């Protein structure tokens, strides 16, 4: 089952909890609050990750899709 985030071009494979765990392992500065995903709020999630990680939207989207 994949997670698709409307409003963005995110099409993540796997369960969000699993993806969230991988992100927290890879980027220790991310908190549970940073990784809170609510249906229909994909752009908000990408924005939070852009701010925290200092990466562009395309880079964040690709990173999430690759997970």
mmCIF file of N, CA, C and O in Angstrom:
data_model
loop_
_atom_site.group_PDB
_atom_site.id
_atom_site.type_symbol
_atom_site.label_atom_id
_atom_site.label_comp_id
_atom_site.label_asym_id
_atom_site.label_seq_id
_atom_site.Cartn_x
_atom_site.Cartn_y
_atom_site.Cartn_z
ATOM 1 N N UNK A 1 0.854 -1.183 0.000
ATOM 2 C CA UNK A 1 0.000 0.000 0.000
ATOM 3 C C UNK A 1 0.892 1.236 0.000
ATOM 4 O O UNK A 1 1.792 1.356 0.805
ATOM 5 N N UNK A 2 0.645 2.139 -0.874
ATOM 6 C CA UNK A 2 1.432 3.357 -0.956
ATOM 7 C C UNK A 2 0.704 4.528 -0.327
ATOM 8 O O UNK A 2 -0.486 4.488 -0.100
ATOM 9 N N UNK A 3 1.443 5.556 -0.025
ATOM 10 C CA UNK A 3 0.874 6.783 0.517
ATOM 11 C C UNK A 3 1.021 7.838 -0.566
ATOM 12 O O UNK A 3 2.118 8.132 -1.004
ATOM 13 N N UNK A 4 -0.081 8.393 -1.005
ATOM 14 C CA UNK A 4 -0.039 9.434 -2.013
ATOM 15 C C UNK A 4 -0.478 10.728 -1.356
ATOM 16 O O UNK A 4 -1.505 10.774 -0.705
ATOM 17 N N UNK A 5 0.318 11.758 -1.484
ATOM 18 C CA UNK A 5 0.015 13.017 -0.847
ATOM 19 C C UNK A 5 -0.578 13.973 -1.863
ATOM 20 O O UNK A 5 0.130 14.475 -2.727
ATOM 21 N N UNK A 6 -1.894 14.208 -1.795
ATOM 22 C CA UNK A 6 -2.531 15.113 -2.746
ATOM 23 C C UNK A 6 -1.947 16.520 -2.642
ATOM 24 O O UNK A 6 -1.501 16.936 -1.586
ATOM 25 N N UNK A 7 -1.980 17.239 -3.747
ATOM 26 C CA UNK A 7 -1.469 18.602 -3.730
ATOM 27 C C UNK A 7 0.023 18.677 -3.971
ATOM 28 O O UNK A 7 0.607 19.740 -4.033
ATOM 29 N N UNK A 8 0.647 17.538 -4.074
ATOM 30 C CA UNK A 8 2.073 17.501 -4.386
ATOM 31 C C UNK A 8 2.292 16.306 -5.294
ATOM 32 O O UNK A 8 1.393 15.529 -5.526
ATOM 33 N N UNK A 9 3.481 16.166 -5.791
ATOM 34 C CA UNK A 9 3.732 15.027 -6.663
ATOM 35 C C UNK A 9 4.377 13.887 -5.887
ATOM 36 O O UNK A 9 5.196 13.160 -6.395
ATOM 37 N N UNK A 10 3.995 13.754 -4.624
ATOM 38 C CA UNK A 10 4.527 12.678 -3.800
ATOM 39 C C UNK A 10 3.707 11.415 -4.009
ATOM 40 O O UNK A 10 2.495 11.441 -3.941
ATOM 41 N N UNK A 11 4.411 10.336 -4.249
ATOM 42 C CA UNK A 11 3.759 9.043 -4.356
ATOM 43 C C UNK A 11 4.658 8.063 -3.621
ATOM 44 O O UNK A 11 5.415 7.328 -4.227
ATOM 45 N N UNK A 12 4.583 8.090 -2.330
ATOM 46 C CA UNK A 12 5.475 7.275 -1.519
ATOM 47 C C UNK A 12 4.991 5.841 -1.465
ATOM 48 O O UNK A 12 3.803 5.581 -1.395
ATOM 49 N N UNK A 13 5.945 4.937 -1.491
ATOM 50 C CA UNK A 13 5.638 3.523 -1.370
ATOM 51 C C UNK A 13 5.830 3.134 0.088
ATOM 52 O O UNK A 13 6.755 3.575 0.734
ATOM 53 N N UNK A 14 4.949 2.282 0.598
ATOM 54 C CA UNK A 14 5.088 1.804 1.964
ATOM 55 C C UNK A 14 4.259 2.608 2.937
ATOM 56 O O UNK A 14 3.639 3.594 2.597
ATOM 57 N N UNK A 15 4.261 2.144 4.167
ATOM 58 C CA UNK A 15 3.481 2.777 5.224
ATOM 59 C C UNK A 15 4.173 4.046 5.708
ATOM 60 O O UNK A 15 5.405 4.104 5.805
ATOM 61 N N UNK A 16 3.390 5.070 6.003
ATOM 62 C CA UNK A 16 3.945 6.343 6.440
ATOM 63 C C UNK A 16 4.784 6.184 7.701
ATOM 64 O O UNK A 16 5.845 6.791 7.834
ATOM 65 N N UNK A 17 4.346 5.331 8.641
ATOM 66 C CA UNK A 17 5.112 5.140 9.886
ATOM 67 C C UNK A 17 6.507 4.598 9.592
ATOM 68 O O UNK A 17 7.485 4.987 10.235
ATOM 69 N N UNK A 18 6.609 3.725 8.618
ATOM 70 C CA UNK A 18 7.907 3.167 8.240
ATOM 71 C C UNK A 18 8.786 4.250 7.612
ATOM 72 O O UNK A 18 9.975 4.374 7.932
ATOM 73 N N UNK A 19 8.204 5.046 6.727
ATOM 74 C CA UNK A 19 8.942 6.135 6.074
ATOM 75 C C UNK A 19 9.394 7.154 7.117
ATOM 76 O O UNK A 19 10.529 7.630 7.098
ATOM 77 N N UNK A 20 8.501 7.475 8.037
ATOM 78 C CA UNK A 20 8.815 8.430 9.104
ATOM 79 C C UNK A 20 9.998 7.934 9.930
ATOM 80 O O UNK A 20 10.911 8.702 10.251
ATOM 81 N N UNK A 21 10.017 6.658 10.242
ATOM 82 C CA UNK A 21 11.127 6.075 11.004
ATOM 83 C C UNK A 21 12.446 6.192 10.264
ATOM 84 O O UNK A 21 13.475 6.537 10.853
ATOM 85 N N UNK A 22 12.415 5.937 8.958
ATOM 86 C CA UNK A 22 13.638 6.048 8.147
ATOM 87 C C UNK A 22 14.143 7.486 8.120
ATOM 88 O O UNK A 22 15.344 7.730 8.220
ATOM 89 N N UNK A 23 13.215 8.440 7.988
ATOM 90 C CA UNK A 23 13.605 9.850 7.970
ATOM 91 C C UNK A 23 14.239 10.263 9.292
ATOM 92 O O UNK A 23 15.238 10.980 9.313
ATOM 93 N N UNK A 24 13.664 9.812 10.399
ATOM 94 C CA UNK A 24 14.211 10.166 11.716
ATOM 95 C C UNK A 24 15.591 9.561 11.922
ATOM 96 O O UNK A 24 16.443 10.161 12.570
ATOM 97 N N UNK A 25 15.824 8.360 11.384
ATOM 98 C CA UNK A 25 17.144 7.742 11.488
ATOM 99 C C UNK A 25 18.162 8.516 10.650
ATOM 100 O O UNK A 25 19.287 8.743 11.076
ATOM 101 N N UNK A 26 17.752 8.917 9.456
ATOM 102 C CA UNK A 26 18.664 9.593 8.533
ATOM 103 C C UNK A 26 18.905 11.048 8.922
ATOM 104 O O UNK A 26 20.002 11.575 8.729
ATOM 105 N N UNK A 27 17.889 11.702 9.477
ATOM 106 C CA UNK A 27 17.982 13.121 9.829
ATOM 107 C C UNK A 27 17.564 13.292 11.290
ATOM 108 O O UNK A 27 16.392 13.481 11.595
ATOM 109 N N UNK A 28 18.538 13.230 12.178
ATOM 110 C CA UNK A 28 18.275 13.269 13.620
ATOM 111 C C UNK A 28 17.563 14.539 14.062
ATOM 112 O O UNK A 28 16.884 14.550 15.091
ATOM 113 N N UNK A 29 17.680 15.628 13.289
ATOM 114 C CA UNK A 29 17.072 16.897 13.685
ATOM 115 C C UNK A 29 15.552 16.913 13.493
ATOM 116 O O UNK A 29 14.873 17.815 13.971
ATOM 117 N N UNK A 30 15.002 15.917 12.801
ATOM 118 C CA UNK A 30 13.555 15.880 12.572
ATOM 119 C C UNK A 30 12.831 15.340 13.797
ATOM 120 O O UNK A 30 13.253 14.365 14.404
ATOM 121 N N UNK A 31 11.733 15.975 14.148
ATOM 122 C CA UNK A 31 10.923 15.557 15.291
ATOM 123 C C UNK A 31 9.632 14.917 14.798
ATOM 124 O O UNK A 31 9.283 15.010 13.618
ATOM 125 N N UNK A 32 8.896 14.291 15.713
ATOM 126 C CA UNK A 32 7.592 13.728 15.363
ATOM 127 C C UNK A 32 6.671 14.818 14.827
ATOM 128 O O UNK A 32 5.900 14.591 13.899
ATOM 129 N N UNK A 33 6.775 16.004 15.396
ATOM 130 C CA UNK A 33 5.944 17.129 14.946
ATOM 131 C C UNK A 33 6.273 17.510 13.503
ATOM 132 O O UNK A 33 5.378 17.796 12.710
ATOM 133 N N UNK A 34 7.555 17.497 13.164
ATOM 134 C CA UNK A 34 7.966 17.808 11.796
ATOM 135 C C UNK A 34 7.393 16.799 10.804
ATOM 136 O O UNK A 34 7.117 17.132 9.659
ATOM 137 N N UNK A 35 7.248 15.583 11.247
ATOM 138 C CA UNK A 35 6.840 14.498 10.359
ATOM 139 C C UNK A 35 5.370 14.129 10.495
ATOM 140 O O UNK A 35 4.953 13.058 10.077
ATOM 141 N N UNK A 36 4.586 15.029 11.072
ATOM 142 C CA UNK A 36 3.156 14.789 11.183
ATOM 143 C C UNK A 36 2.536 14.990 9.813
ATOM 144 O O UNK A 36 2.652 16.053 9.216
ATOM 145 N N UNK A 37 1.927 13.926 9.309
ATOM 146 C CA UNK A 37 1.267 14.002 8.005
ATOM 147 C C UNK A 37 -0.232 13.841 8.204
ATOM 148 O O UNK A 37 -0.684 12.899 8.834
ATOM 149 N N UNK A 38 -0.980 14.775 7.673
ATOM 150 C CA UNK A 38 -2.428 14.709 7.695
ATOM 151 C C UNK A 38 -2.894 14.650 6.254
ATOM 152 O O UNK A 38 -2.371 15.381 5.411
ATOM 153 N N UNK A 39 -3.852 13.800 5.983
ATOM 154 C CA UNK A 39 -4.404 13.656 4.629
ATOM 155 C C UNK A 39 -4.677 15.029 4.017
ATOM 156 O O UNK A 39 -5.283 15.880 4.652
ATOM 157 N N UNK A 40 -4.200 15.236 2.820
ATOM 158 C CA UNK A 40 -4.422 16.498 2.127
ATOM 159 C C UNK A 40 -3.443 17.599 2.485
ATOM 160 O O UNK A 40 -3.558 18.724 2.018
ATOM 161 N N UNK A 41 -2.465 17.306 3.337
ATOM 162 C CA UNK A 41 -1.505 18.324 3.778
ATOM 163 C C UNK A 41 -0.085 17.994 3.316
ATOM 164 O O UNK A 41 0.890 18.289 3.997
ATOM 165 N N UNK A 42 0.034 17.383 2.154
ATOM 166 C CA UNK A 42 1.350 17.012 1.631
ATOM 167 C C UNK A 42 2.272 18.192 1.435
ATOM 168 O O UNK A 42 3.455 18.127 1.740
ATOM 169 N N UNK A 43 1.725 19.305 0.926
ATOM 170 C CA UNK A 43 2.552 20.495 0.707
ATOM 171 C C UNK A 43 3.097 21.043 2.017
ATOM 172 O O UNK A 43 4.227 21.522 2.081
ATOM 173 N N UNK A 44 2.293 20.966 3.062
ATOM 174 C CA UNK A 44 2.722 21.438 4.387
ATOM 175 C C UNK A 44 3.888 20.586 4.889
ATOM 176 O O UNK A 44 4.874 21.108 5.415
ATOM 177 N N UNK A 45 3.793 19.280 4.714
ATOM 178 C CA UNK A 45 4.865 18.370 5.117
ATOM 179 C C UNK A 45 6.147 18.690 4.352
ATOM 180 O O UNK A 45 7.221 18.815 4.942
ATOM 181 N N UNK A 46 6.037 18.839 3.045
ATOM 182 C CA UNK A 46 7.204 19.153 2.217
ATOM 183 C C UNK A 46 7.823 20.480 2.671
ATOM 184 O O UNK A 46 9.042 20.597 2.789
ATOM 185 N N UNK A 47 6.986 21.472 2.959
ATOM 186 C CA UNK A 47 7.478 22.766 3.432
ATOM 187 C C UNK A 47 8.253 22.656 4.731
ATOM 188 O O UNK A 47 9.313 23.265 4.890
ATOM 189 N N UNK A 48 7.731 21.870 5.670
ATOM 190 C CA UNK A 48 8.434 21.671 6.953
ATOM 191 C C UNK A 48 9.790 21.021 6.727
ATOM 192 O O UNK A 48 10.783 21.420 7.331
ATOM 193 N N UNK A 49 9.814 20.011 5.863
ATOM 194 C CA UNK A 49 11.074 19.317 5.601
ATOM 195 C C UNK A 49 12.061 20.230 4.871
ATOM 196 O O UNK A 49 13.256 20.187 5.148
ATOM 197 N N UNK A 50 11.566 21.081 3.978
ATOM 198 C CA UNK A 50 12.440 22.050 3.296
ATOM 199 C C UNK A 50 13.109 22.957 4.323
ATOM 200 O O UNK A 50 14.316 23.198 4.262
ATOM 201 N N UNK A 51 12.330 23.478 5.255
ATOM 202 C CA UNK A 51 12.868 24.374 6.281
ATOM 203 C C UNK A 51 13.894 23.671 7.147
ATOM 204 O O UNK A 51 14.969 24.211 7.426
ATOM 205 N N UNK A 52 13.587 22.469 7.604
ATOM 206 C CA UNK A 52 14.463 21.749 8.520
ATOM 207 C C UNK A 52 15.745 21.256 7.860
ATOM 208 O O UNK A 52 16.807 21.259 8.469
ATOM 209 N N UNK A 53 15.620 20.792 6.604
ATOM 210 C CA UNK A 53 16.755 20.151 5.953
ATOM 211 C C UNK A 53 17.496 21.070 4.988
ATOM 212 O O UNK A 53 18.571 20.718 4.505
ATOM 213 N N UNK A 54 16.919 22.233 4.699
ATOM 214 C CA UNK A 54 17.570 23.178 3.792
ATOM 215 C C UNK A 54 17.686 22.667 2.365
ATOM 216 O O UNK A 54 18.660 22.944 1.680
ATOM 217 N N UNK A 55 16.695 21.895 1.933
ATOM 218 C CA UNK A 55 16.697 21.347 0.581
ATOM 219 C C UNK A 55 15.520 21.920 -0.189
ATOM 220 O O UNK A 55 14.559 22.389 0.395
ATOM 221 N N UNK A 56 15.570 21.842 -1.508
ATOM 222 C CA UNK A 56 14.495 22.341 -2.353
ATOM 223 C C UNK A 56 13.312 21.388 -2.397
ATOM 224 O O UNK A 56 13.426 20.213 -2.040
ATOM 225 N N UNK A 57 12.176 21.904 -2.874
ATOM 226 C CA UNK A 57 10.952 21.106 -2.940
ATOM 227 C C UNK A 57 11.147 19.855 -3.795
ATOM 228 O O UNK A 57 10.730 18.764 -3.405
ATOM 229 N N UNK A 58 11.773 19.997 -4.948
ATOM 230 C CA UNK A 58 11.978 18.855 -5.834
ATOM 231 C C UNK A 58 12.844 17.789 -5.167
ATOM 232 O O UNK A 58 12.571 16.591 -5.286
ATOM 233 N N UNK A 59 13.867 18.235 -4.452
ATOM 234 C CA UNK A 59 14.766 17.297 -3.773
ATOM 235 C C UNK A 59 14.035 16.552 -2.654
ATOM 236 O O UNK A 59 14.194 15.343 -2.491
ATOM 237 N N UNK A 60 13.222 17.272 -1.883
ATOM 238 C CA UNK A 60 12.439 16.656 -0.797
ATOM 239 C C UNK A 60 11.442 15.661 -1.391
ATOM 240 O O UNK A 60 11.304 14.532 -0.905
ATOM 241 N N UNK A 61 10.742 16.074 -2.447
ATOM 242 C CA UNK A 61 9.746 15.206 -3.085
ATOM 243 C C UNK A 61 10.401 13.925 -3.598
ATOM 244 O O UNK A 61 9.892 12.829 -3.370
ATOM 245 N N UNK A 62 11.541 14.060 -4.258
ATOM 246 C CA UNK A 62 12.248 12.884 -4.765
ATOM 247 C C UNK A 62 12.697 11.987 -3.624
ATOM 248 O O UNK A 62 12.553 10.762 -3.691
ATOM 249 N N UNK A 63 13.229 12.577 -2.563
ATOM 250 C CA UNK A 63 13.692 11.800 -1.413
ATOM 251 C C UNK A 63 12.549 10.979 -0.819
ATOM 252 O O UNK A 63 12.700 9.788 -0.563
ATOM 253 N N UNK A 64 11.390 11.609 -0.636
ATOM 254 C CA UNK A 64 10.241 10.912 -0.071
ATOM 255 C C UNK A 64 9.729 9.831 -1.015
ATOM 256 O O UNK A 64 9.390 8.724 -0.579
ATOM 257 N N UNK A 65 9.678 10.132 -2.300
ATOM 258 C CA UNK A 65 9.207 9.150 -3.272
ATOM 259 C C UNK A 65 10.131 7.932 -3.338
ATOM 260 O O UNK A 65 9.682 6.818 -3.549
ATOM 261 N N UNK A 66 11.438 8.170 -3.159
ATOM 262 C CA UNK A 66 12.399 7.081 -3.218
ATOM 263 C C UNK A 66 12.341 6.171 -1.996
ATOM 264 O O UNK A 66 12.853 5.057 -2.039
ATOM 265 N N UNK A 67 11.750 6.650 -0.930
ATOM 266 C CA UNK A 67 11.635 5.841 0.281
ATOM 267 C C UNK A 67 10.492 4.888 0.130
ATOM 268 O O UNK A 67 10.309 3.925 0.657
#
